[in-house]
Short mmCIF file of C-alpha atoms in Angstrom, two decimals:
data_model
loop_
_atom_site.label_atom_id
_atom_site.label_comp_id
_atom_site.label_asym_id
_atom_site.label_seq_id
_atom_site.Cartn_x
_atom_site.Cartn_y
_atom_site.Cartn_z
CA UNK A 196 82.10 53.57 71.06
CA UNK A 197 82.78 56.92 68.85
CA UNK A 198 85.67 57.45 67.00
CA UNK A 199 86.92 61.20 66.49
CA UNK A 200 89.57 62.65 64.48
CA UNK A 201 92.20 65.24 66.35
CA UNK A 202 95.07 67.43 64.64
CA UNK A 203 97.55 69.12 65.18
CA UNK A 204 97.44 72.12 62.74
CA UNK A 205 99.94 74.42 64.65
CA UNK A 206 102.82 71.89 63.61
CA UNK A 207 102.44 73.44 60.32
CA UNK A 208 99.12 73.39 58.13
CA UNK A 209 96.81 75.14 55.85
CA UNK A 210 92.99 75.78 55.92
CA UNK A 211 92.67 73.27 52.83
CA UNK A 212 94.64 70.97 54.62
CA UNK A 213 92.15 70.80 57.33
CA UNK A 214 89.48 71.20 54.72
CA UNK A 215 91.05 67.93 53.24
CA UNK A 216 91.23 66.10 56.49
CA UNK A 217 87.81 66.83 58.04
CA UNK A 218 85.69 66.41 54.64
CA UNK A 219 87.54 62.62 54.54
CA UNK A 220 86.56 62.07 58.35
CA UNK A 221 82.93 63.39 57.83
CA UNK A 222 82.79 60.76 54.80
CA UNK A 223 84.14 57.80 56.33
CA UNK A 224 81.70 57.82 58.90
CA UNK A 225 83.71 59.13 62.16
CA UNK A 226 81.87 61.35 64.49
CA UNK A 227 84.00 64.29 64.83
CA UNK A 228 86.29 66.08 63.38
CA UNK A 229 88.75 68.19 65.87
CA UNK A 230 91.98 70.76 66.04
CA UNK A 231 94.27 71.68 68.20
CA UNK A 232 93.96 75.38 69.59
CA UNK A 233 97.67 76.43 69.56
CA UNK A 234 99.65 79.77 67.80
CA UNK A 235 102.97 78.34 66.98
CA UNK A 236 104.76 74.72 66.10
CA UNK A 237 105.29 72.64 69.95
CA UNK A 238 109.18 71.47 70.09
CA UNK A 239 111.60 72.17 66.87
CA UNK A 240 111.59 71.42 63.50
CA UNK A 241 110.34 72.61 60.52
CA UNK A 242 107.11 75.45 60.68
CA UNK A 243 106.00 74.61 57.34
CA UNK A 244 103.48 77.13 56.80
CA UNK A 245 102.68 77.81 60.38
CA UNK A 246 99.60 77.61 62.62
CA UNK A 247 96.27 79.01 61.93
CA UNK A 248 93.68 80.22 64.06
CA UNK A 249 91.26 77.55 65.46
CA UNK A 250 87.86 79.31 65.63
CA UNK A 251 88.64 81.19 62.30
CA UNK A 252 89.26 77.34 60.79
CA UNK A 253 85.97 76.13 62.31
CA UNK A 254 83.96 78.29 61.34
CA UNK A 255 85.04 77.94 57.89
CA UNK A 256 84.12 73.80 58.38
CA UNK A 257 81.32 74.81 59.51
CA UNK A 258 80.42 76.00 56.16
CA UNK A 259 82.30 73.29 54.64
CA UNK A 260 81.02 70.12 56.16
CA UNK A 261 77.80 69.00 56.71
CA UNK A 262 77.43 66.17 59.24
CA UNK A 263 80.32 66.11 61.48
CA UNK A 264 80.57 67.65 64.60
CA UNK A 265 83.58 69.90 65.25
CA UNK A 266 85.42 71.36 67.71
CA UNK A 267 88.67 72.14 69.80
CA UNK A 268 91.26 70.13 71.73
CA UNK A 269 92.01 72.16 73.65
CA UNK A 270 91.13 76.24 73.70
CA UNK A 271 93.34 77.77 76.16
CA UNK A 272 91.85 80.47 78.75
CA UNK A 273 94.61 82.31 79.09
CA UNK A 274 94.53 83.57 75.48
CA UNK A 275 90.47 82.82 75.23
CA UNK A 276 89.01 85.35 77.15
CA UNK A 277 85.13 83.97 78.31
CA UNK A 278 83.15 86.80 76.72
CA UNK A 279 84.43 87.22 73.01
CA UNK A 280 84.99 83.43 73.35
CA UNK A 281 81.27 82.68 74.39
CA UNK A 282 80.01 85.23 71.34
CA UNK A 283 82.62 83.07 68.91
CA UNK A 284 81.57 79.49 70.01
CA UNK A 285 77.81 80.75 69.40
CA UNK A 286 78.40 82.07 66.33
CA UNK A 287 80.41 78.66 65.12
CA UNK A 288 77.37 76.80 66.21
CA UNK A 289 75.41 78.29 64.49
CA UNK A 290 77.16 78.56 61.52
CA UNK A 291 77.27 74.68 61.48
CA UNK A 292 73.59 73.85 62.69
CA UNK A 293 74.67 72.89 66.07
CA UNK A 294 77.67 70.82 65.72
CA UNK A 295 79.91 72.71 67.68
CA UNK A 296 81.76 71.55 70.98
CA UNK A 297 84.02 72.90 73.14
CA UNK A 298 86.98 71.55 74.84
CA UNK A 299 88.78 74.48 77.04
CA UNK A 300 91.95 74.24 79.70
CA UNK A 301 94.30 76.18 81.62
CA UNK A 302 96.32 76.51 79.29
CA UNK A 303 100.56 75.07 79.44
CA UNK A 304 102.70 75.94 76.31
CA UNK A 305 104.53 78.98 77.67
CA UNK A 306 106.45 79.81 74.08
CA UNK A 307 103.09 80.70 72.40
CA UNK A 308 102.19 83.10 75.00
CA UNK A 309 105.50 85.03 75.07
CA UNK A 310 105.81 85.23 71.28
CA UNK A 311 102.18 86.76 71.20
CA UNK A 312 102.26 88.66 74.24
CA UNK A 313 100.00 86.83 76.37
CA UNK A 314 100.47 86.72 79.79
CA UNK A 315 101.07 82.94 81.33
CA UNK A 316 100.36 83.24 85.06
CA UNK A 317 101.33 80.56 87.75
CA UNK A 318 99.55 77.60 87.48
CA UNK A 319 97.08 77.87 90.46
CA UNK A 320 95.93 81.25 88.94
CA UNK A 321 95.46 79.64 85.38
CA UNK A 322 93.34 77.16 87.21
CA UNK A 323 91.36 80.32 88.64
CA UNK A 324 90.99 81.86 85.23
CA UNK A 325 89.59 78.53 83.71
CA UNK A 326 86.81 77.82 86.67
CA UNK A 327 85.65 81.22 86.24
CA UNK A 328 86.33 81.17 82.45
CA UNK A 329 83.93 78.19 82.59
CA UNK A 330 81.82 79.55 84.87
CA UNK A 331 81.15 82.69 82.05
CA UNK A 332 80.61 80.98 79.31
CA UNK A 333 78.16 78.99 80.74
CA UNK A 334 76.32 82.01 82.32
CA UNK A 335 76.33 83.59 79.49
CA UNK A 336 74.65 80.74 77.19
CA UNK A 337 72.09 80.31 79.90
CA UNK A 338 70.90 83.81 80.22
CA UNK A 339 67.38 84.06 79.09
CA UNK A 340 67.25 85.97 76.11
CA UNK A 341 66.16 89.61 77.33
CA UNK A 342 67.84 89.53 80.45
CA UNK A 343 71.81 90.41 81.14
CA UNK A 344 74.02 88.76 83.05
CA UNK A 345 76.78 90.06 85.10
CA UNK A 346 79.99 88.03 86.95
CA UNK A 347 82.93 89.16 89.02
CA UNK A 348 85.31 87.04 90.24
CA UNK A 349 89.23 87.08 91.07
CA UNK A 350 90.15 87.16 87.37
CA UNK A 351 86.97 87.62 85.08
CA UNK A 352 84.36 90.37 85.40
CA UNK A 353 81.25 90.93 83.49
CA UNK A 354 78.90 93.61 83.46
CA UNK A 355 75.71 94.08 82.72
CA UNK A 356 76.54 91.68 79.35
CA UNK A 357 73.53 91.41 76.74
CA UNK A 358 74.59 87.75 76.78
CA UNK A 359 74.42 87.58 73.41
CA UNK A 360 74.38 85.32 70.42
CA UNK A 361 73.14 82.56 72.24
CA UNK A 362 74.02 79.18 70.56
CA UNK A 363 71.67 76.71 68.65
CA UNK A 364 72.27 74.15 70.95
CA UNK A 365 70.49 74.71 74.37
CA UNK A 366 71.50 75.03 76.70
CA UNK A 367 74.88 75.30 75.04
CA UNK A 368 77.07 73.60 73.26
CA UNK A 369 78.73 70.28 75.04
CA UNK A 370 81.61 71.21 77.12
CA UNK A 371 84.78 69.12 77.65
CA UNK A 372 87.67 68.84 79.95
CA UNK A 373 90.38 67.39 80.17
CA UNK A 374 93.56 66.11 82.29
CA UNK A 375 95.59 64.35 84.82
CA UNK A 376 94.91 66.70 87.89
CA UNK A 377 94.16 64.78 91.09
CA UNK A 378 91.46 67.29 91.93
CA UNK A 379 90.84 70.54 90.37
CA UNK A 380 90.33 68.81 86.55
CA UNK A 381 88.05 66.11 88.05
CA UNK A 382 86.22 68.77 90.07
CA UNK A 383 85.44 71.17 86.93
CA UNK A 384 84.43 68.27 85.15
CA UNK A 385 81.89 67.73 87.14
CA UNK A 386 80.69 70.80 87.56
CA UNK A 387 80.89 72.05 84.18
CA UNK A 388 81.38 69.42 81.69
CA UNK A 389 79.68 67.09 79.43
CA UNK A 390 82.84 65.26 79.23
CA UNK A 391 85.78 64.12 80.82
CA UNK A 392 89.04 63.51 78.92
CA UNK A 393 92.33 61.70 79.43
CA UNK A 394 94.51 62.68 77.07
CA UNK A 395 97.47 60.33 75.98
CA UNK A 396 97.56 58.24 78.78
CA UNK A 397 98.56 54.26 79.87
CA UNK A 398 95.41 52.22 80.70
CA UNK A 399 96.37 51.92 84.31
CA UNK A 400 96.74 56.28 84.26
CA UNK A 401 93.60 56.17 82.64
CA UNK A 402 91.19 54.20 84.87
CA UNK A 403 93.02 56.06 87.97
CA UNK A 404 91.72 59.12 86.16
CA UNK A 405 87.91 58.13 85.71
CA UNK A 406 87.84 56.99 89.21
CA UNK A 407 88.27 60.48 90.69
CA UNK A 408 86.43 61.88 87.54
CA UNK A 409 83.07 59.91 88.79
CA UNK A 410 83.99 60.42 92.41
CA UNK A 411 84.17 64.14 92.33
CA UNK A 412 80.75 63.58 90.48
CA UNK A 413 78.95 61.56 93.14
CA UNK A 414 80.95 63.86 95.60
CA UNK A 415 78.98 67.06 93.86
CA UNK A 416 75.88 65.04 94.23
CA UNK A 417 76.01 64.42 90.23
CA UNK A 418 75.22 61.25 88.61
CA UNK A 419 78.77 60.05 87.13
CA UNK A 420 76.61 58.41 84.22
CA UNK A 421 76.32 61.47 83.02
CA UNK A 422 79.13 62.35 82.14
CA UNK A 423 80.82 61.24 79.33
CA UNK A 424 84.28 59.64 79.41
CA UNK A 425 86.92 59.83 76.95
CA UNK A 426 90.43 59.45 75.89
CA UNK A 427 92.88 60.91 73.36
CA UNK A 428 95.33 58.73 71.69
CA UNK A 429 98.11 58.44 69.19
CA UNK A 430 97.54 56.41 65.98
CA UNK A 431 100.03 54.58 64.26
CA UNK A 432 97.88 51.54 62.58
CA UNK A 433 99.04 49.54 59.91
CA UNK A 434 98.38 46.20 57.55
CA UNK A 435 101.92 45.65 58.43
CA UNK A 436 104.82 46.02 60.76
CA UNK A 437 106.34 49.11 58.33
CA UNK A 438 103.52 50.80 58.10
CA UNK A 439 102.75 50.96 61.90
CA UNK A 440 106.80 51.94 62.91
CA UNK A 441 106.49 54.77 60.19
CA UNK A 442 103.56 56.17 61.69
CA UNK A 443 104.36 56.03 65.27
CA UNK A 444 107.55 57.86 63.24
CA UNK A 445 105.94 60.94 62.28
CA UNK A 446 105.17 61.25 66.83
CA UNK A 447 108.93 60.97 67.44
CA UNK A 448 108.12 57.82 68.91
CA UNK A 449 108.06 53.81 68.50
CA UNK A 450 105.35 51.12 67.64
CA UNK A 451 106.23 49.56 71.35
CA UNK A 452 105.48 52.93 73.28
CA UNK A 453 102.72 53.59 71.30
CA UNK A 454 101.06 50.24 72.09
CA UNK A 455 101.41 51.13 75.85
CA UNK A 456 100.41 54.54 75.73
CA UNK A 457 98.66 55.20 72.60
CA UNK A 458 96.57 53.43 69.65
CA UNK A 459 99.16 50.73 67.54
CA UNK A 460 99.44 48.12 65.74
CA UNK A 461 97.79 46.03 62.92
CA UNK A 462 93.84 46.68 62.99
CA UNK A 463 92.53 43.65 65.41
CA UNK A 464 95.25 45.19 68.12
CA UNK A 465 93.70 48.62 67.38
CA UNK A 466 90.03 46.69 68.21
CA UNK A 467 91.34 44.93 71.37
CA UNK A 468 92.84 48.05 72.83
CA UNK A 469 89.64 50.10 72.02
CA UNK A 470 87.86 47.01 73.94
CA UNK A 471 90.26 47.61 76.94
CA UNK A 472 89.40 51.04 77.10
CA UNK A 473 85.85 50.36 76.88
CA UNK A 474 85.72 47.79 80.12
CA UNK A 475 87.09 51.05 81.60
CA UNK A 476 83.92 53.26 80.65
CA UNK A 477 85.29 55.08 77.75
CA UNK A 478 82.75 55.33 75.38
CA UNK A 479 84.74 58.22 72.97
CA UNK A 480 88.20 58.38 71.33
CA UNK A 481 90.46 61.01 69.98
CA UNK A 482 92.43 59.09 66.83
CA UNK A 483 95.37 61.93 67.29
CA UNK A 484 96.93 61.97 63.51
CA UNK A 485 99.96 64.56 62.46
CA UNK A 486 100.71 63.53 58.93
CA UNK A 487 97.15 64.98 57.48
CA UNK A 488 98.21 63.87 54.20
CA UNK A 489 98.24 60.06 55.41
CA UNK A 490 94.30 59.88 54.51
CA UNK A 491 95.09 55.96 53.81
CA UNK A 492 95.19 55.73 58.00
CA UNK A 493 91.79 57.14 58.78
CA UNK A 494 90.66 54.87 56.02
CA UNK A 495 92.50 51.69 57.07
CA UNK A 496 90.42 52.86 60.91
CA UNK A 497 87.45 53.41 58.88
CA UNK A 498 87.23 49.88 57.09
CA UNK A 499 89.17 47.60 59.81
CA UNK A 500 88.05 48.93 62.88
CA UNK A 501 84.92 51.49 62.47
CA UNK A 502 82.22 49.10 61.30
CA UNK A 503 83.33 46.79 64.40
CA UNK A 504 82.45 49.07 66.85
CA UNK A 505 79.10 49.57 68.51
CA UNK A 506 78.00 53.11 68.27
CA UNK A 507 75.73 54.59 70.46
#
């Protein structure tokens, strides 16, 4: 099982905070290192220094790291539009030697789009926007180099694109989605996606979700082995009792929810829940972390719980 590191950088953070966070990661050994792709803080409280742009930030890791891969959790297509988004992705890979990934949804914090004057259309047309979003990006990664490639759908239109940078990785960059949706997520995944991921989530809302993830696969006549299954959850660990309730703190939550619905507790409950999730088929997790200057938790995961695992 791999271990990645999330943030949350629109609750208030700096490039060198990130800088901080995702150097530490790449060092104690976890796979990946990724942020949040958000414009403003989610909920109140205090803005600290405000959000910063997610592909501006990775491509600056990319630069600034040398082993980890990076990415986003999740870009939003309402405010990503699939051509400059397939040229910045590209770019970012290869900036970093191929160690980008992208993770891209419909998009649901409504705040960030009024303050920045994005539209946020109905759901059912945000779903639109992202299967043709996906559909895009994709295209234009897999146009042979020399040729152009040109879409029109309901909400995205190309024309006559040069297609161009295409990305190190070929055929592109892995793609990931993510959700709870009873049909469209599970159908995109399978279509589009390299993974599948259920974000913050109770074990039984979890294996409900993989089951329709590898039935619409066998459904589009994909092999659901293929596809790789993942979760995202909170991390409060601790040596002791205070340490895990003032991490599961800094969510605006407690150690007992957490232990249902995220990633609590001393280190050997950390390693038996990680062992649940595995006899469900996930084979990735998202260690979600807001306090990025509580370094001593990643460590604590690195030395406890890391070396434990099998990694493929």
């Amino acid at each position: 099982m791999q271990l990645r590191v999330m943030t949350e950088p629109q609750q208030g953070a700096t490039y060198d905070d990130l800088l901080r966070v995702a150097s530490e990661s790449e060092r104690l050994g976890f796979d990946a290192f990724f942020r949040s792709d958000h414009f403003q803080r989610i909920g109140t409280g205090d803005p600290g220094s405000g959000s910063t742009d997610a592909w501006v930030t990775l491509a600056g890791l990319a630069r600034d790291t040398t082993t980890i891969r990076l990415g986003t959790m999740v870009s939003s297509a309402t405010f990503r539009r699939p051509g400059p988004l397939a040229i910045a992705v590209a770019t970012v890979d290869a900036m970093s030697g191929g160690r980008i990934e992208l993770s891209i949804g419909s998009g649901w914090y409504e705040a960030e789009h009024r303050s920045y004057g994005i539209p946020f259309p109905p759901v059912g047309e945000r779903f639109d926007l992202l299967e043709e979003s996906l559909e895009a990006i994709t295209g234009l990664w897999q146009t042979p180099v020399g040729e152009t490639y040109t879409f029109t759908g309901r909400t995205v239109s190309l024309e006559d694109s040069p297609a161009l940078p295409k990305p190190v990785q070929r055929p592109h960059p892995p793609v990931i989605i993510g959700g709870t949706g009873k049909r469209r997520t599970p159908a995109l995944a399978a279509r589009f996606a390299a993974e599948y991921n259920v974000p913050f989530a109770e074990p039984d809302v979890i294996a409900t979700c993989l089951d329709r993830a590898r039935a619409a696969c066998a459904d589009s006549g994909r092999d659901p082995d293929t596809l790789v299954l993942s979760v995202a959850q909170s991390l409060a660990i601790g040596e002791d009792e205070a340490a895990v309730r003032r991490r599961a703190e800094t969510f605006g939550s407690t150690a007992a929810d957490l232990r249902r619905g995220g990633l609590a507790g001393s280190p050997e409950e950390v390693l038996d829940k990680l062992g649940r999730l595995a006899g469900l088929g996930v084979s990735r997790v998202y260690l979600q972390v807001l306090d990025l200057a509580d370094l001593d938790a990643l460590g604590l995961v690195a030395d406890r719980v890391l070396g434990r695992l099998e990694v493929d």
